């Protein structure tokens, strides 16, 4: 039972004239208490039942039997006065907006003010009662703020999680690295073939019989071809060791990280879905126990018998147990969601770090490529300068901002489910 004024602990009070006085005594076993908020309630010391309404001393009367449907685990509806609980534990969980309990009769939906909603097994604040949430990294367009919800795929047939969208971006980056490495490999082959042809041409015997100063100049020209071939061989060797190999090595490590994160978050999401299924199963079981208790209570109103009273006690115990099971399932669900939430924040920030590291690594090695090219062929500097200019403008944070704005699925983070 929850006090309408908030959580409280029981406090026994002395009888008041006109209510609990000796001229109007309580039924045997009943005691009167007052909450800190000034609300009077009553406790049956035999059964541990509680009620906001003053119990009647007449067996089977509305004050004693009709209202004997129990609320459980610290929740109480104003229309459901009775509540069975462990002695000394008046409230086990925070009250909901309408003080409704798992074990109490159902209140019409229009009277209940929902504060959360569950979408694809993840609980979010209800749009009508959503409190303001601050972004975790408000100035950075961070992955950890904008990918909590699921969205429809491009075909509109299936849903895809925000984390899967982030993974797709990372996998696309991995593919880009693979293609970059393939590009550099082709460039190396061209350089090696070019150097081979230059070296072969420098050994050609054509015009070898030229004499005089012209002959000396011709011989020097052929020698320069051999020197140029050596330069291109060195260029191809550096491309392989300083550009191609680092790209491939980084890509392999990146692939392993993505696979690890994918499996980890997917397992947590599966566990969350399993916990949610258990909550729904427990909720259904509680509803069935409530119906059974209500039916037996109605039967008691018609005909009072020891058998009916025993059935009601049994139904009460089952309803209370069902409520406890639901509370346990909700606690396990909230623990699973909290774990998923924490790992989502940690993992998305790690993806963000890896993305920045990947982009920076590519920028550095492409700069190394252009530097090697400058050293190899100064005559073609004009063709490389535009590449250098673009490389200087690489800005991972701005790239992320534009990408997040286009692909974000939602910045509202999950909250605990409420009963």
Short mmCIF file of C-alpha atoms in Angstrom, two decimals:
data_model
loop_
_atom_site.label_atom_id
_atom_site.label_comp_id
_atom_site.label_asym_id
_atom_site.label_seq_id
_atom_site.Cartn_x
_atom_site.Cartn_y
_atom_site.Cartn_z
CA UNK A 1 0.00 0.00 0.00
CA UNK A 2 1.38 3.44 -0.92
CA UNK A 3 0.41 6.64 0.81
CA UNK A 4 -1.07 9.15 -1.69
CA UNK A 5 1.38 11.67 -0.25
CA UNK A 6 4.49 9.57 -0.95
CA UNK A 7 6.57 6.72 0.54
CA UNK A 8 6.17 6.27 4.31
CA UNK A 9 6.69 3.97 7.26
CA UNK A 10 3.86 2.85 9.61
CA UNK A 11 3.21 4.83 12.79
CA UNK A 12 0.59 3.73 15.25
CA UNK A 13 -1.79 6.43 16.53
CA UNK A 14 -4.25 6.62 19.36
CA UNK A 15 -7.96 6.36 18.54
CA UNK A 16 -9.77 9.60 17.75
CA UNK A 17 -13.20 10.49 19.06
CA UNK A 18 -15.91 9.71 16.56
CA UNK A 19 -13.77 7.30 14.58
CA UNK A 20 -11.74 4.77 16.57
CA UNK A 21 -13.16 5.50 19.99
CA UNK A 22 -14.37 2.90 22.43
CA UNK A 23 -17.93 3.71 21.42
CA UNK A 24 -17.09 2.62 17.88
CA UNK A 25 -14.38 -0.05 18.25
CA UNK A 26 -12.43 -1.63 15.43
CA UNK A 27 -12.98 -5.31 14.60
CA UNK A 28 -10.74 -7.78 16.49
CA UNK A 29 -7.14 -7.75 15.26
CA UNK A 30 -7.32 -4.33 13.56
CA UNK A 31 -5.08 -1.40 14.53
CA UNK A 32 -5.13 2.24 13.36
CA UNK A 33 -1.99 4.01 12.10
CA UNK A 34 -1.16 7.45 10.70
CA UNK A 35 1.29 8.13 7.86
CA UNK A 36 3.65 11.15 8.02
CA UNK A 37 1.47 12.84 5.43
CA UNK A 38 -1.53 12.65 7.76
CA UNK A 39 -3.41 9.78 6.07
CA UNK A 40 -5.02 7.25 8.40
CA UNK A 41 -4.85 3.59 7.52
CA UNK A 42 -5.64 0.26 9.19
CA UNK A 43 -3.65 -2.94 9.65
CA UNK A 44 -4.96 -6.42 10.51
CA UNK A 45 -2.37 -7.86 12.88
CA UNK A 46 -3.55 -11.40 12.12
CA UNK A 47 -3.31 -11.32 8.33
CA UNK A 48 -1.04 -8.28 7.75
CA UNK A 49 -3.73 -6.84 5.49
CA UNK A 50 -3.93 -3.04 5.16
CA UNK A 51 -6.62 -0.65 4.00
CA UNK A 52 -7.28 3.07 3.77
CA UNK A 53 -10.97 2.47 4.63
CA UNK A 54 -12.04 1.80 8.17
CA UNK A 55 -12.90 -1.93 8.35
CA UNK A 56 -16.38 -3.01 9.39
CA UNK A 57 -16.96 -5.42 12.23
CA UNK A 58 -19.70 -7.32 10.36
CA UNK A 59 -18.39 -10.43 8.50
CA UNK A 60 -19.15 -10.30 4.81
CA UNK A 61 -19.92 -6.58 4.81
CA UNK A 62 -18.50 -4.26 2.12
CA UNK A 63 -15.99 -2.83 4.59
CA UNK A 64 -14.46 -6.21 5.38
CA UNK A 65 -14.91 -8.65 2.48
CA UNK A 66 -15.79 -6.79 -0.71
CA UNK A 67 -12.65 -4.69 -0.52
CA UNK A 68 -10.40 -7.58 0.33
CA UNK A 69 -8.64 -7.74 -3.05
CA UNK A 70 -4.96 -7.33 -2.37
CA UNK A 71 -2.32 -4.99 -3.68
CA UNK A 72 1.21 -6.36 -3.51
CA UNK A 73 4.81 -5.18 -3.19
CA UNK A 74 4.17 -1.65 -2.07
CA UNK A 75 1.72 -0.40 -4.71
CA UNK A 76 -1.86 0.54 -3.83
CA UNK A 77 -4.80 1.84 -5.83
CA UNK A 78 -7.24 4.28 -4.14
CA UNK A 79 -10.06 2.00 -5.29
CA UNK A 80 -8.38 -1.08 -3.79
CA UNK A 81 -7.87 -0.67 -0.04
CA UNK A 82 -6.57 -4.06 1.03
CA UNK A 83 -2.89 -5.05 0.77
CA UNK A 84 -1.04 -8.08 2.11
CA UNK A 85 2.63 -7.53 2.94
CA UNK A 86 5.47 -8.76 5.08
CA UNK A 87 5.43 -7.25 8.60
CA UNK A 88 7.49 -4.07 8.80
CA UNK A 89 7.81 -3.66 5.01
CA UNK A 90 5.18 -1.20 3.94
CA UNK A 91 6.75 -0.17 0.63
CA UNK A 92 9.22 -2.15 -1.47
CA UNK A 93 9.32 0.06 -4.57
CA UNK A 94 8.74 3.65 -5.55
CA UNK A 95 5.07 4.54 -6.24
CA UNK A 96 3.78 4.93 -9.76
CA UNK A 97 1.84 7.95 -10.92
CA UNK A 98 -1.53 6.38 -10.11
CA UNK A 99 -0.40 4.23 -7.14
CA UNK A 100 -1.45 1.09 -9.00
CA UNK A 101 -0.12 -2.26 -7.83
CA UNK A 102 0.63 -5.51 -9.64
CA UNK A 103 -1.76 -7.35 -7.34
CA UNK A 104 -4.64 -4.86 -7.31
CA UNK A 105 -7.63 -4.72 -9.69
CA UNK A 106 -7.11 -3.08 -13.02
CA UNK A 107 -7.82 0.66 -13.31
CA UNK A 108 -9.35 1.94 -16.58
CA UNK A 109 -6.59 2.98 -18.94
CA UNK A 110 -7.93 6.50 -19.22
CA UNK A 111 -7.25 6.94 -15.47
CA UNK A 112 -3.68 5.64 -15.65
CA UNK A 113 -0.93 8.10 -16.56
CA UNK A 114 1.78 6.15 -18.26
CA UNK A 115 5.28 7.50 -17.82
CA UNK A 116 7.07 5.06 -20.14
CA UNK A 117 6.57 2.94 -23.23
CA UNK A 118 8.42 -0.14 -24.45
CA UNK A 119 9.45 -0.31 -28.12
CA UNK A 120 11.20 -3.44 -29.38
CA UNK A 121 11.90 -4.50 -25.79
CA UNK A 122 13.53 -1.17 -24.86
CA UNK A 123 11.72 1.15 -22.44
CA UNK A 124 11.64 4.88 -23.24
CA UNK A 125 9.93 7.84 -21.54
CA UNK A 126 6.35 8.34 -22.69
CA UNK A 127 6.13 11.32 -25.08
CA UNK A 128 3.30 12.88 -23.04
CA UNK A 129 5.21 12.77 -19.75
CA UNK A 130 8.79 12.74 -21.00
CA UNK A 131 11.21 14.62 -18.71
CA UNK A 132 13.90 16.75 -20.28
CA UNK A 133 17.07 14.79 -20.95
CA UNK A 134 20.49 16.36 -21.37
CA UNK A 135 22.77 14.97 -24.06
CA UNK A 136 25.77 13.08 -22.74
CA UNK A 137 28.12 15.06 -25.03
CA UNK A 138 26.01 18.05 -26.11
CA UNK A 139 28.64 19.84 -28.20
CA UNK A 140 30.09 16.92 -30.17
CA UNK A 141 27.34 15.16 -32.14
CA UNK A 142 28.53 12.01 -30.43
CA UNK A 143 27.41 8.51 -31.39
CA UNK A 144 26.43 7.86 -27.76
CA UNK A 145 23.59 10.42 -27.94
CA UNK A 146 21.73 9.75 -31.18
CA UNK A 147 21.35 6.00 -31.80
CA UNK A 148 19.12 4.60 -29.04
CA UNK A 149 15.98 3.90 -31.08
CA UNK A 150 15.41 1.44 -33.91
CA UNK A 151 14.33 2.51 -37.39
CA UNK A 152 12.94 0.95 -40.53
CA UNK A 153 15.39 -0.29 -43.14
CA UNK A 154 15.45 1.23 -46.61
CA UNK A 155 12.85 -1.24 -47.86
CA UNK A 156 10.60 -0.46 -44.89
CA UNK A 157 10.05 -4.15 -44.14
CA UNK A 158 12.28 -4.69 -41.10
CA UNK A 159 13.69 -2.63 -38.26
CA UNK A 160 17.35 -2.01 -37.68
CA UNK A 161 18.85 -0.88 -34.38
CA UNK A 162 20.79 2.33 -33.98
CA UNK A 163 23.88 0.31 -33.05
CA UNK A 164 23.58 -1.73 -36.26
CA UNK A 165 23.56 1.53 -38.23
CA UNK A 166 26.79 2.53 -36.50
CA UNK A 167 28.29 -0.87 -37.25
CA UNK A 168 27.33 -0.58 -40.91
CA UNK A 169 29.21 2.70 -41.07
CA UNK A 170 32.26 1.10 -39.47
CA UNK A 171 32.10 -1.89 -41.83
CA UNK A 172 31.82 0.49 -44.76
CA UNK A 173 34.98 2.17 -43.50
CA UNK A 174 36.66 -1.23 -43.29
CA UNK A 175 35.74 -1.91 -46.92
CA UNK A 176 37.13 1.50 -47.88
CA UNK A 177 40.45 0.59 -46.28
CA UNK A 178 40.54 -2.67 -48.21
CA UNK A 179 39.97 -0.85 -51.50
CA UNK A 180 42.62 1.73 -50.59
CA UNK A 181 45.14 -1.05 -49.97
CA UNK A 182 44.21 -2.64 -53.32
CA UNK A 183 44.69 0.73 -55.02
CA UNK A 184 48.16 1.16 -53.49
CA UNK A 185 49.05 -2.40 -54.51
CA UNK A 186 48.19 -1.61 -58.13
CA UNK A 187 50.25 1.58 -57.89
CA UNK A 188 53.23 -0.45 -56.65
CA UNK A 189 52.90 -2.86 -59.61
CA UNK A 190 52.92 0.06 -62.04
CA UNK A 191 56.04 1.53 -60.42
CA UNK A 192 57.85 -1.81 -60.50
CA UNK A 193 56.96 -2.40 -64.12
CA UNK A 194 57.94 1.17 -65.03
CA UNK A 195 61.32 0.83 -63.28
CA UNK A 196 61.94 -2.49 -65.04
CA UNK A 197 61.23 -0.93 -68.45
CA UNK A 198 63.44 2.09 -67.72
CA UNK A 199 66.31 -0.14 -66.68
CA UNK A 200 65.91 -2.25 -69.80
CA UNK A 201 65.77 0.81 -72.01
CA UNK A 202 68.93 2.28 -70.43
CA UNK A 203 70.85 -0.82 -71.62
CA UNK A 204 69.68 -0.54 -75.20
CA UNK A 205 72.59 -0.36 -77.72
CA UNK A 206 70.88 1.98 -80.16
CA UNK A 207 73.08 4.92 -81.18
CA UNK A 208 75.98 3.45 -79.24
CA UNK A 209 78.38 4.32 -82.07
CA UNK A 210 77.83 8.04 -81.78
CA UNK A 211 81.16 9.81 -81.26
CA UNK A 212 82.40 13.09 -79.85
CA UNK A 213 80.57 15.34 -77.49
CA UNK A 214 77.21 14.22 -78.82
CA UNK A 215 78.09 10.61 -77.98
CA UNK A 216 78.98 11.57 -74.40
CA UNK A 217 75.66 13.37 -73.96
CA UNK A 218 73.78 10.39 -75.32
CA UNK A 219 75.51 8.01 -72.93
CA UNK A 220 74.66 10.28 -70.00
CA UNK A 221 71.00 10.32 -71.03
CA UNK A 222 70.84 6.52 -71.00
CA UNK A 223 72.52 6.51 -67.60
CA UNK A 224 69.90 8.89 -66.25
CA UNK A 225 67.25 6.32 -67.22
CA UNK A 226 68.95 3.77 -65.01
CA UNK A 227 69.08 6.29 -62.15
CA UNK A 228 65.40 7.06 -62.63
CA UNK A 229 64.58 3.34 -62.59
CA UNK A 230 66.34 3.02 -59.24
CA UNK A 231 64.31 5.93 -57.85
CA UNK A 232 61.03 4.29 -58.87
CA UNK A 233 62.07 0.97 -57.36
CA UNK A 234 62.72 2.72 -54.06
CA UNK A 235 59.37 4.50 -54.34
CA UNK A 236 57.51 1.20 -54.86
CA UNK A 237 59.34 -0.38 -51.91
CA UNK A 238 58.41 2.50 -49.59
CA UNK A 239 54.79 2.41 -50.78
CA UNK A 240 54.61 -1.21 -49.74
CA UNK A 241 56.22 -0.81 -46.32
CA UNK A 242 54.92 2.64 -45.34
CA UNK A 243 51.43 2.75 -46.91
CA UNK A 244 50.04 -0.59 -48.10
CA UNK A 245 51.13 -2.75 -45.14
CA UNK A 246 49.94 -0.32 -42.41
CA UNK A 247 46.56 -0.03 -44.15
CA UNK A 248 46.15 -3.80 -44.21
CA UNK A 249 47.36 -4.27 -40.62
CA UNK A 250 45.07 -1.59 -39.24
CA UNK A 251 42.14 -3.00 -41.19
CA UNK A 252 42.63 -6.47 -39.71
CA UNK A 253 42.67 -5.12 -36.16
CA UNK A 254 39.68 -2.95 -36.94
CA UNK A 255 37.76 -5.97 -38.25
CA UNK A 256 38.41 -7.91 -35.04
CA UNK A 257 37.20 -5.01 -32.89
CA UNK A 258 33.98 -4.62 -34.89
CA UNK A 259 33.20 -8.32 -34.60
CA UNK A 260 33.77 -8.26 -30.86
CA UNK A 261 31.53 -5.23 -30.31
CA UNK A 262 28.82 -6.60 -32.60
CA UNK A 263 28.57 -9.90 -30.70
CA UNK A 264 28.72 -8.18 -27.30
CA UNK A 265 25.90 -5.69 -27.91
CA UNK A 266 23.82 -8.28 -29.79
CA UNK A 267 24.06 -10.67 -26.81
CA UNK A 268 22.99 -7.93 -24.41
CA UNK A 269 20.05 -7.02 -26.64
CA UNK A 270 18.99 -10.68 -26.80
CA UNK A 271 19.18 -10.89 -23.02
CA UNK A 272 17.07 -7.73 -22.77
CA UNK A 273 14.48 -9.24 -25.10
CA UNK A 274 14.44 -12.41 -23.00
CA UNK A 275 13.92 -10.41 -19.81
CA UNK A 276 11.12 -8.45 -21.46
CA UNK A 277 9.41 -11.68 -22.53
CA UNK A 278 9.61 -12.86 -18.93
CA UNK A 279 8.01 -9.60 -17.76
CA UNK A 280 5.14 -10.02 -20.20
CA UNK A 281 4.67 -13.63 -19.12
CA UNK A 282 4.64 -12.62 -15.45
CA UNK A 283 2.23 -9.78 -16.21
CA UNK A 284 -0.14 -12.21 -17.90
CA UNK A 285 0.12 -14.64 -14.97
CA UNK A 286 -0.65 -11.84 -12.53
CA UNK A 287 -3.69 -10.80 -14.54
CA UNK A 288 -5.00 -14.35 -14.41
CA UNK A 289 -4.43 -14.52 -10.65
CA UNK A 290 -6.24 -11.21 -10.19
CA UNK A 291 -9.23 -12.44 -12.16
CA UNK A 292 -9.33 -15.62 -10.10
CA UNK A 293 -9.16 -13.64 -6.85
CA UNK A 294 -11.90 -11.25 -7.98
CA UNK A 295 -14.13 -14.15 -8.96
CA UNK A 296 -13.68 -15.90 -5.62
CA UNK A 297 -14.28 -12.64 -3.76
CA UNK A 298 -17.57 -12.21 -5.62
CA UNK A 299 -18.52 -15.76 -4.72
CA UNK A 300 -17.87 -14.98 -1.07
CA UNK A 301 -20.34 -12.09 -1.24
CA UNK A 302 -23.02 -14.48 -2.42
CA UNK A 303 -22.38 -17.30 0.02
CA UNK A 304 -20.06 -17.29 3.01
CA UNK A 305 -18.45 -20.65 3.76
CA UNK A 306 -15.21 -21.98 5.16
CA UNK A 307 -14.40 -23.49 1.78
CA UNK A 308 -14.80 -20.16 -0.02
CA UNK A 309 -12.69 -18.38 2.59
CA UNK A 310 -9.91 -20.94 2.16
CA UNK A 311 -10.06 -20.54 -1.60
CA UNK A 312 -9.78 -16.77 -1.22
CA UNK A 313 -6.76 -17.10 1.05
CA UNK A 314 -5.15 -19.42 -1.48
CA UNK A 315 -6.01 -17.04 -4.32
CA UNK A 316 -4.54 -14.15 -2.33
CA UNK A 317 -1.29 -16.02 -1.81
CA UNK A 318 -1.10 -16.84 -5.52
CA UNK A 319 -1.89 -13.25 -6.49
CA UNK A 320 0.76 -11.95 -4.10
CA UNK A 321 3.27 -14.48 -5.46
CA UNK A 322 2.42 -13.48 -9.03
CA UNK A 323 2.97 -9.84 -8.08
CA UNK A 324 6.30 -10.70 -6.50
CA UNK A 325 7.28 -12.65 -9.62
CA UNK A 326 6.39 -9.68 -11.79
CA UNK A 327 8.42 -7.33 -9.61
CA UNK A 328 11.38 -9.72 -9.79
CA UNK A 329 11.09 -9.97 -13.58
CA UNK A 330 10.88 -6.19 -13.90
CA UNK A 331 13.95 -5.81 -11.69
CA UNK A 332 15.87 -8.30 -13.82
CA UNK A 333 14.68 -6.52 -16.97
CA UNK A 334 15.80 -3.14 -15.62
CA UNK A 335 19.16 -4.62 -14.66
CA UNK A 336 19.56 -6.03 -18.18
CA UNK A 337 18.55 -2.70 -19.73
CA UNK A 338 20.93 -0.79 -17.47
CA UNK A 339 23.75 -3.14 -18.49
CA UNK A 340 22.83 -2.72 -22.17
CA UNK A 341 22.65 1.06 -21.74
CA UNK A 342 26.06 1.25 -20.06
CA UNK A 343 27.68 -0.98 -22.68
CA UNK A 344 26.00 0.98 -25.49
CA UNK A 345 27.49 4.23 -24.18
CA UNK A 346 30.92 2.66 -23.70
CA UNK A 347 30.91 0.85 -27.04
CA UNK A 348 29.59 3.75 -29.14
CA UNK A 349 32.25 6.00 -27.66
CA UNK A 350 34.82 3.33 -28.52
CA UNK A 351 33.46 3.17 -32.08
CA UNK A 352 33.76 6.93 -32.23
CA UNK A 353 37.38 6.75 -31.05
CA UNK A 354 38.20 4.02 -33.58
CA UNK A 355 36.57 6.01 -36.36
CA UNK A 356 38.67 9.07 -35.54
CA UNK A 357 41.77 6.88 -35.30
CA UNK A 358 40.97 5.20 -38.63
CA UNK A 359 40.41 8.48 -40.45
CA UNK A 360 43.55 9.98 -38.95
CA UNK A 361 45.56 6.89 -39.92
CA UNK A 362 44.32 7.10 -43.51
CA UNK A 363 45.05 10.81 -43.64
CA UNK A 364 48.60 10.27 -42.39
CA UNK A 365 49.37 7.47 -44.84
CA UNK A 366 47.91 9.31 -47.79
CA UNK A 367 50.08 12.24 -46.79
CA UNK A 368 52.99 9.83 -46.73
CA UNK A 369 52.03 8.67 -50.22
CA UNK A 370 52.06 12.22 -51.53
CA UNK A 371 55.36 12.94 -49.80
CA UNK A 372 56.96 9.90 -51.43
CA UNK A 373 55.53 10.99 -54.73
CA UNK A 374 57.06 14.46 -54.28
CA UNK A 375 60.42 12.93 -53.60
CA UNK A 376 60.10 10.64 -56.62
CA UNK A 377 58.81 13.00 -59.23
CA UNK A 378 59.15 16.71 -58.52
CA UNK A 379 58.11 17.49 -62.09
CA UNK A 380 54.56 16.32 -61.37
CA UNK A 381 54.16 18.38 -58.21
CA UNK A 382 51.32 20.36 -59.69
CA UNK A 383 49.24 17.16 -59.96
CA UNK A 384 49.79 16.34 -56.28
CA UNK A 385 49.17 19.77 -54.77
CA UNK A 386 45.36 19.52 -55.06
CA UNK A 387 45.49 16.20 -53.18
CA UNK A 388 47.58 17.79 -50.42
CA UNK A 389 45.11 20.64 -50.11
CA UNK A 390 42.20 18.27 -49.67
CA UNK A 391 44.10 16.13 -47.18
CA UNK A 392 44.76 19.21 -45.04
CA UNK A 393 41.03 19.79 -44.86
CA UNK A 394 40.18 16.33 -43.44
CA UNK A 395 38.06 16.92 -40.30
CA UNK A 396 36.62 13.75 -38.65
CA UNK A 397 34.44 15.74 -36.23
CA UNK A 398 32.71 17.66 -39.03
CA UNK A 399 32.29 14.46 -41.07
CA UNK A 400 30.68 12.81 -38.06
CA UNK A 401 28.35 15.76 -37.46
CA UNK A 402 27.03 15.68 -41.04
CA UNK A 403 26.68 11.89 -40.98
CA UNK A 404 24.92 11.80 -37.61
CA UNK A 405 22.45 14.51 -38.68
CA UNK A 406 21.49 12.44 -41.70
CA UNK A 407 21.33 8.99 -40.07
CA UNK A 408 20.43 9.57 -36.41
CA UNK A 409 17.59 7.43 -35.01
CA UNK A 410 16.82 9.25 -31.77
CA UNK A 411 18.55 11.02 -28.87
CA UNK A 412 16.16 9.90 -26.10
CA UNK A 413 17.89 7.37 -23.87
CA UNK A 414 16.15 4.47 -22.14
CA UNK A 415 14.69 4.68 -18.66
CA UNK A 416 13.60 2.02 -16.18
CA UNK A 417 10.24 0.37 -16.82
CA UNK A 418 7.54 1.29 -14.34
CA UNK A 419 4.71 -0.98 -13.31
#
